[in-house]
Amino acid sequence: MRVDVVTIFPPMFEGVISQSILRIAREKGTLDVVLTDLREYTLDRHRTVDDRPFGGGPGMVMKAEPVVKAVRDLRAQAPEPPGRLLLMCPQGRVFDQAYAQELAREPRLILLCARYEGYDERIVELLKPERVSIGDYVLTGGELPAMVVLDAVTRLQPGVLGDDASAVSESFSPANEGLLEYPQYTRPAEFEGLKVPEILLSGDHAKIEAWRREQALERTRAQRPDLLEGTENQDA
Ligand code: ADE
C-alpha cells in the first residue's frame, strides 16, 4: 500500500514511520509512505499556505491553490493507482475499525492534513476528497489524525502483525463480534497478591474460549453498551 501525506509539517511523521510496526511494514515493502511538503507548492517568496477569511472572522484559512496543485502533481507523478483522497477534518465521517478495514483494502491513500482554523471550501469542490474525523474534538491540525489513520490501516495489512494474526480477535473486529477484547494476562501467575484467573492456567481451550467471550460481553456491557445495540448480544 502507498500512502501519500500532504502536510506543512513532514518532520512530524518521521518519528511515527521510523518506529515499531510502521517501520517493519516499510522495511518489508508492505507500506510506502511518501511525505509531501505543502510549502513546495506555494507561489510566493514567503511560501504562504494560509490567509485571512473572506467576510472576516477569527483565524486563518488554508489556501486552495497549494493543496490542489500538490494533489494534482502527486497524481501526475504517480498516476496509478489514483488513490482514495482523504481530508482530515472534524466534520468528516468518524473513523472506526470498520472504516479502517475498508481503507486497508485500498492500494493507495492520499491524506490531506488541514491546518489552522479551516480550509478554503474550493479544495473540497475541486478535489472531492472524503472528510475523515477521528472523533468529536478539535486538534490543531490534521497531522495527528493522519497518523492515526496510517497506523490503523498499516497494522491491518496482510503479514504486518505476524502469523498469529492478533488483529483478528481484537476489540471491534468482526471475528470478535464487534465486542471489546477480553482481559489478558502474562507471567508471573501471581503479582502483588493478584492471581491470574485459574481457568487460563487450566489448558482447557474450550472453557478458556467460553470464559473469554463472557468477559468480552461483560466488558462491552459495562464500558460501551452502545456497541451491543441492535446486535444478537443485546440481551445476553
Ligand atoms: N483536525 C482537527 N481536529 C480533527 C479531528 N478530530 N479529526 C480529523 N481532523 C481534525
GROMACS .gro file of C-alpha atoms and ligand atoms in nm:
model
  246
    1MET     CA    1   0.000   0.000   0.000
    2ARG     CA    2   0.118   0.351  -0.082
    3VAL     CA    3   0.020   0.637   0.148
    4ASP     CA    4   0.085   0.994   0.037
    5VAL     CA    5   0.071   1.257   0.309
    6VAL     CA    6   0.038   1.625   0.220
    7THR     CA    7   0.136   1.843   0.516
    8ILE     CA    8   0.320   2.158   0.614
    9PHE     CA    9   0.497   1.954   0.884
   10PRO     CA   10   0.659   1.648   0.722
   11PRO     CA   11   0.904   1.605   1.016
   12MET     CA   12   0.610   1.532   1.249
   13PHE     CA   13   0.567   1.199   1.067
   14GLU     CA   14   0.927   1.090   1.077
   15GLY     CA   15   0.921   0.954   1.433
   16VAL     CA   16   0.600   0.762   1.374
   17ILE     CA   17   0.706   0.597   1.048
   18SER     CA   18   1.056   0.508   1.170
   19GLN     CA   19   0.947   0.303   1.475
   20SER     CA   20   0.760  -0.014   1.561
   21ILE     CA   21   0.508  -0.171   1.322
   22LEU     CA   22   0.521   0.111   1.069
   23ARG     CA   23   0.896   0.077   1.040
   24ILE     CA   24   0.867  -0.300   0.990
   25ALA     CA   25   0.590  -0.260   0.732
   26ARG     CA   26   0.807  -0.015   0.538
   27GLU     CA   27   1.111  -0.242   0.559
   28LYS     CA   28   0.906  -0.536   0.430
   29GLY     CA   29   0.784  -0.322   0.141
   30THR     CA   30   0.421  -0.358   0.255
   31LEU     CA   31   0.395   0.016   0.318
   32ASP     CA   32   0.536   0.303   0.118
   33VAL     CA   33   0.490   0.643   0.283
   34VAL     CA   34   0.551   0.948   0.063
   35LEU     CA   35   0.562   1.279   0.252
   36THR     CA   36   0.490   1.592   0.052
   37ASP     CA   37   0.565   1.936   0.193
   38LEU     CA   38   0.276   2.162   0.101
   39ARG     CA   39   0.506   2.465   0.105
   40GLU     CA   40   0.676   2.326  -0.205
   41TYR     CA   41   0.355   2.414  -0.388
   42THR     CA   42   0.328   2.776  -0.278
   43LEU     CA   43   0.380   3.052  -0.533
   44ASP     CA   44   0.521   3.337  -0.325
   45ARG     CA   45   0.853   3.416  -0.163
   46HIS     CA   46   0.711   3.366   0.187
   47ARG     CA   47   0.571   3.025   0.097
   48THR     CA   48   0.229   3.123   0.227
   49VAL     CA   49  -0.019   2.842   0.287
   50ASP     CA   50  -0.291   3.038   0.467
   51ASP     CA   51  -0.471   3.372   0.453
   52ARG     CA   52  -0.746   3.570   0.627
   53PRO     CA   53  -1.106   3.456   0.573
   54PHE     CA   54  -1.323   3.646   0.327
   55GLY     CA   55  -1.611   3.802   0.519
   56GLY     CA   56  -1.398   3.845   0.829
   57GLY     CA   57  -1.379   3.636   1.142
   58PRO     CA   58  -1.103   3.493   1.358
   59GLY     CA   59  -0.815   3.282   1.244
   60MET     CA   60  -0.656   3.193   0.916
   61VAL     CA   61  -0.780   2.974   0.633
   62MET     CA   62  -0.570   2.725   0.439
   63LYS     CA   63  -0.538   2.840   0.078
   64ALA     CA   64  -0.676   2.628  -0.204
   65GLU     CA   65  -0.400   2.666  -0.467
   66PRO     CA   66  -0.113   2.483  -0.295
   67VAL     CA   67  -0.333   2.189  -0.189
   68VAL     CA   68  -0.497   2.149  -0.531
   69LYS     CA   69  -0.160   2.177  -0.707
   70ALA     CA   70   0.005   1.927  -0.471
   71VAL     CA   71  -0.265   1.663  -0.522
   72ARG     CA   72  -0.269   1.707  -0.900
   73ASP     CA   73   0.108   1.687  -0.912
   74LEU     CA   74   0.118   1.372  -0.695
   75ARG     CA   75  -0.137   1.210  -0.921
   76ALA     CA   76   0.052   1.316  -1.234
   77GLN     CA   77   0.384   1.183  -1.094
   78ALA     CA   78   0.234   0.853  -0.981
   79PRO     CA   79  -0.094   0.811  -1.169
   80GLU     CA   80  -0.167   0.450  -1.083
   81PRO     CA   81  -0.348   0.370  -0.869
   82PRO     CA   82  -0.513   0.715  -0.839
   83GLY     CA   83  -0.583   0.652  -0.469
   84ARG     CA   84  -0.857   0.742  -0.230
   85LEU     CA   85  -0.827   1.105  -0.125
   86LEU     CA   86  -0.897   1.182   0.242
   87LEU     CA   87  -0.915   1.523   0.405
   88MET     CA   88  -0.860   1.519   0.781
   89CYS     CA   89  -1.136   1.733   0.928
   90PRO     CA   90  -1.350   1.724   1.245
   91GLN     CA   91  -1.662   1.749   1.025
   92GLY     CA   92  -1.590   1.420   0.850
   93ARG     CA   93  -1.711   1.062   0.872
   94VAL     CA   94  -1.599   0.930   1.209
   95PHE     CA   95  -1.306   0.691   1.182
   96ASP     CA   96  -1.366   0.350   1.338
   97GLN     CA   97  -1.240  -0.006   1.290
   98ALA     CA   98  -1.484  -0.080   1.006
   99TYR     CA   99  -1.364   0.234   0.825
  100ALA     CA  100  -1.002   0.132   0.889
  101GLN     CA  101  -1.074  -0.211   0.738
  102GLU     CA  102  -1.233  -0.051   0.434
  103LEU     CA  103  -0.933   0.179   0.379
  104ALA     CA  104  -0.683  -0.101   0.444
  105ARG     CA  105  -0.805  -0.274   0.125
  106GLU     CA  106  -0.710   0.025  -0.091
  107PRO     CA  107  -0.382   0.015  -0.283
  108ARG     CA  108  -0.323   0.386  -0.219
  109LEU     CA  109  -0.441   0.662   0.013
  110ILE     CA  110  -0.369   1.034  -0.013
  111LEU     CA  111  -0.405   1.204   0.325
  112LEU     CA  112  -0.450   1.581   0.328
  113CYS     CA  113  -0.366   1.749   0.658
  114ALA     CA  114  -0.560   2.069   0.700
  115ARG     CA  115  -0.406   2.319   0.938
  116TYR     CA  116  -0.519   2.628   1.122
  117GLU     CA  117  -0.885   2.716   1.169
  118GLY     CA  118  -1.004   2.578   0.842
  119TYR     CA  119  -0.951   2.542   0.469
  120ASP     CA  120  -1.086   2.703   0.156
  121GLU     CA  121  -1.401   2.511   0.063
  122ARG     CA  122  -1.294   2.507  -0.304
  123ILE     CA  123  -1.043   2.236  -0.208
  124VAL     CA  124  -1.345   2.013  -0.149
  125GLU     CA  125  -1.530   2.131  -0.459
  126LEU     CA  126  -1.235   2.070  -0.688
  127LEU     CA  127  -1.075   1.758  -0.543
  128LYS     CA  128  -1.383   1.593  -0.390
  129PRO     CA  129  -1.198   1.428  -0.101
  130GLU     CA  130  -1.384   1.234   0.166
  131ARG     CA  131  -1.365   1.410   0.502
  132VAL     CA  132  -1.241   1.194   0.788
  133SER     CA  133  -1.275   1.281   1.157
  134ILE     CA  134  -1.102   1.085   1.432
  135GLY     CA  135  -1.357   1.197   1.691
  136ASP     CA  136  -1.564   1.481   1.825
  137TYR     CA  137  -1.287   1.708   1.945
  138VAL     CA  138  -1.073   1.964   1.768
  139LEU     CA  139  -0.698   1.929   1.724
  140THR     CA  140  -0.463   2.194   1.594
  141GLY     CA  141  -0.430   2.021   1.261
  142GLY     CA  142  -0.477   1.708   1.056
  143GLU     CA  143  -0.131   1.563   1.119
  144LEU     CA  144  -0.219   1.359   1.427
  145PRO     CA  145  -0.543   1.232   1.265
  146ALA     CA  146  -0.344   1.132   0.955
  147MET     CA  147  -0.101   0.938   1.177
  148VAL     CA  148  -0.394   0.764   1.344
  149VAL     CA  149  -0.535   0.655   1.007
  150LEU     CA  150  -0.190   0.550   0.884
  151ASP     CA  151  -0.127   0.337   1.194
  152ALA     CA  152  -0.470   0.173   1.193
  153VAL     CA  153  -0.458   0.075   0.825
  154THR     CA  154  -0.096  -0.040   0.831
  155ARG     CA  155  -0.146  -0.294   1.110
  156LEU     CA  156  -0.431  -0.446   0.905
  157GLN     CA  157  -0.208  -0.516   0.603
  158PRO     CA  158  -0.153  -0.890   0.549
  159GLY     CA  159   0.163  -1.015   0.718
  160VAL     CA  160   0.234  -0.698   0.917
  161LEU     CA  161   0.137  -0.831   1.260
  162GLY     CA  162   0.286  -1.174   1.206
  163ASP     CA  163   0.129  -1.516   1.174
  164ASP     CA  164  -0.071  -1.526   1.495
  165ALA     CA  165  -0.299  -1.261   1.346
  166SER     CA  166  -0.369  -1.078   1.671
  167ALA     CA  167  -0.580  -0.829   1.474
  168VAL     CA  168  -0.843  -1.099   1.431
  169SER     CA  169  -0.956  -1.130   1.794
  170GLU     CA  170  -0.908  -0.771   1.900
  171SER     CA  171  -1.166  -0.513   2.005
  172PHE     CA  172  -1.424  -0.409   1.742
  173SER     CA  173  -1.316  -0.674   1.489
  174PRO     CA  174  -1.591  -0.876   1.315
  175ALA     CA  175  -1.429  -1.201   1.434
  176ASN     CA  176  -1.473  -1.072   1.787
  177GLU     CA  177  -1.842  -0.993   1.710
  178GLY     CA  178  -1.761  -0.621   1.736
  179LEU     CA  179  -1.706  -0.660   2.114
  180LEU     CA  180  -1.429  -0.513   2.325
  181GLU     CA  181  -1.145  -0.757   2.377
  182TYR     CA  182  -1.136  -0.987   2.683
  183PRO     CA  183  -0.877  -0.920   2.960
  184GLN     CA  184  -0.528  -1.060   2.905
  185TYR     CA  185  -0.259  -1.176   3.149
  186THR     CA  186   0.104  -1.282   3.119
  187ARG     CA  187   0.371  -1.405   3.359
  188PRO     CA  188   0.409  -1.405   3.657
  189ALA     CA  189   0.096  -1.604   3.752
  190GLU     CA  190   0.080  -1.403   4.075
  191PHE     CA  191   0.174  -1.035   4.111
  192GLU     CA  192   0.135  -0.829   4.428
  193GLY     CA  193  -0.106  -1.091   4.560
  194LEU     CA  194  -0.320  -1.084   4.246
  195LYS     CA  195  -0.360  -1.420   4.074
  196VAL     CA  196  -0.431  -1.483   3.710
  197PRO     CA  197  -0.782  -1.636   3.672
  198GLU     CA  198  -0.745  -2.011   3.733
  199ILE     CA  199  -0.920  -2.107   3.411
  200LEU     CA  200  -0.643  -1.953   3.197
  201LEU     CA  201  -0.392  -2.194   3.353
  202SER     CA  202  -0.621  -2.496   3.307
  203GLY     CA  203  -0.521  -2.582   2.950
  204ASP     CA  204  -0.890  -2.642   2.870
  205HIS     CA  205  -0.923  -2.443   2.548
  206ALA     CA  206  -1.299  -2.473   2.514
  207LYS     CA  207  -1.351  -2.341   2.865
  208ILE     CA  208  -1.099  -2.064   2.810
  209GLU     CA  209  -1.277  -1.957   2.495
  210ALA     CA  210  -1.616  -1.953   2.669
  211TRP     CA  211  -1.469  -1.751   2.959
  212ARG     CA  212  -1.313  -1.500   2.722
  213ARG     CA  213  -1.635  -1.448   2.532
  214GLU     CA  214  -1.826  -1.394   2.857
  215GLN     CA  215  -1.561  -1.143   2.973
  216ALA     CA  216  -1.573  -0.962   2.638
  217LEU     CA  217  -1.950  -0.932   2.667
  218GLU     CA  218  -1.935  -0.815   3.027
  219ARG     CA  219  -1.671  -0.557   2.948
  220THR     CA  220  -1.863  -0.426   2.648
  221ARG     CA  221  -2.184  -0.405   2.852
  222ALA     CA  222  -2.000  -0.206   3.121
  223GLN     CA  223  -1.784   0.023   2.907
  224ARG     CA  224  -1.954   0.053   2.569
  225PRO     CA  225  -2.318  -0.061   2.580
  226ASP     CA  226  -2.372   0.131   2.254
  227LEU     CA  227  -2.172  -0.141   2.073
  228LEU     CA  228  -2.436  -0.400   2.170
  229GLU     CA  229  -2.736  -0.205   2.042
  230GLY     CA  230  -2.913  -0.385   1.762
  231THR     CA  231  -2.694  -0.698   1.788
  232GLU     CA  232  -2.775  -1.051   1.894
  233ASN     CA  233  -2.578  -0.985   2.212
  234GLN     CA  234  -2.805  -0.700   2.319
  235ASP     CA  235  -2.996  -0.903   2.578
  236ALA     CA  236  -2.720  -1.152   2.653
  237ADE     N1  237  -0.844   1.824   1.252
  237ADE     C1  238  -0.867   1.883   1.370
  237ADE     N2  239  -0.938   1.804   1.451
  237ADE     C2  240  -0.962   1.690   1.383
  237ADE     C3  241  -1.032   1.569   1.411
  237ADE     N3  242  -1.093   1.549   1.528
  237ADE     N4  243  -1.036   1.474   1.317
  237ADE     C4  244  -0.976   1.495   1.197
  237ADE     N5  245  -0.911   1.605   1.164
  237ADE     C5  246  -0.903   1.703   1.255
   0.00000   0.00000   0.00000
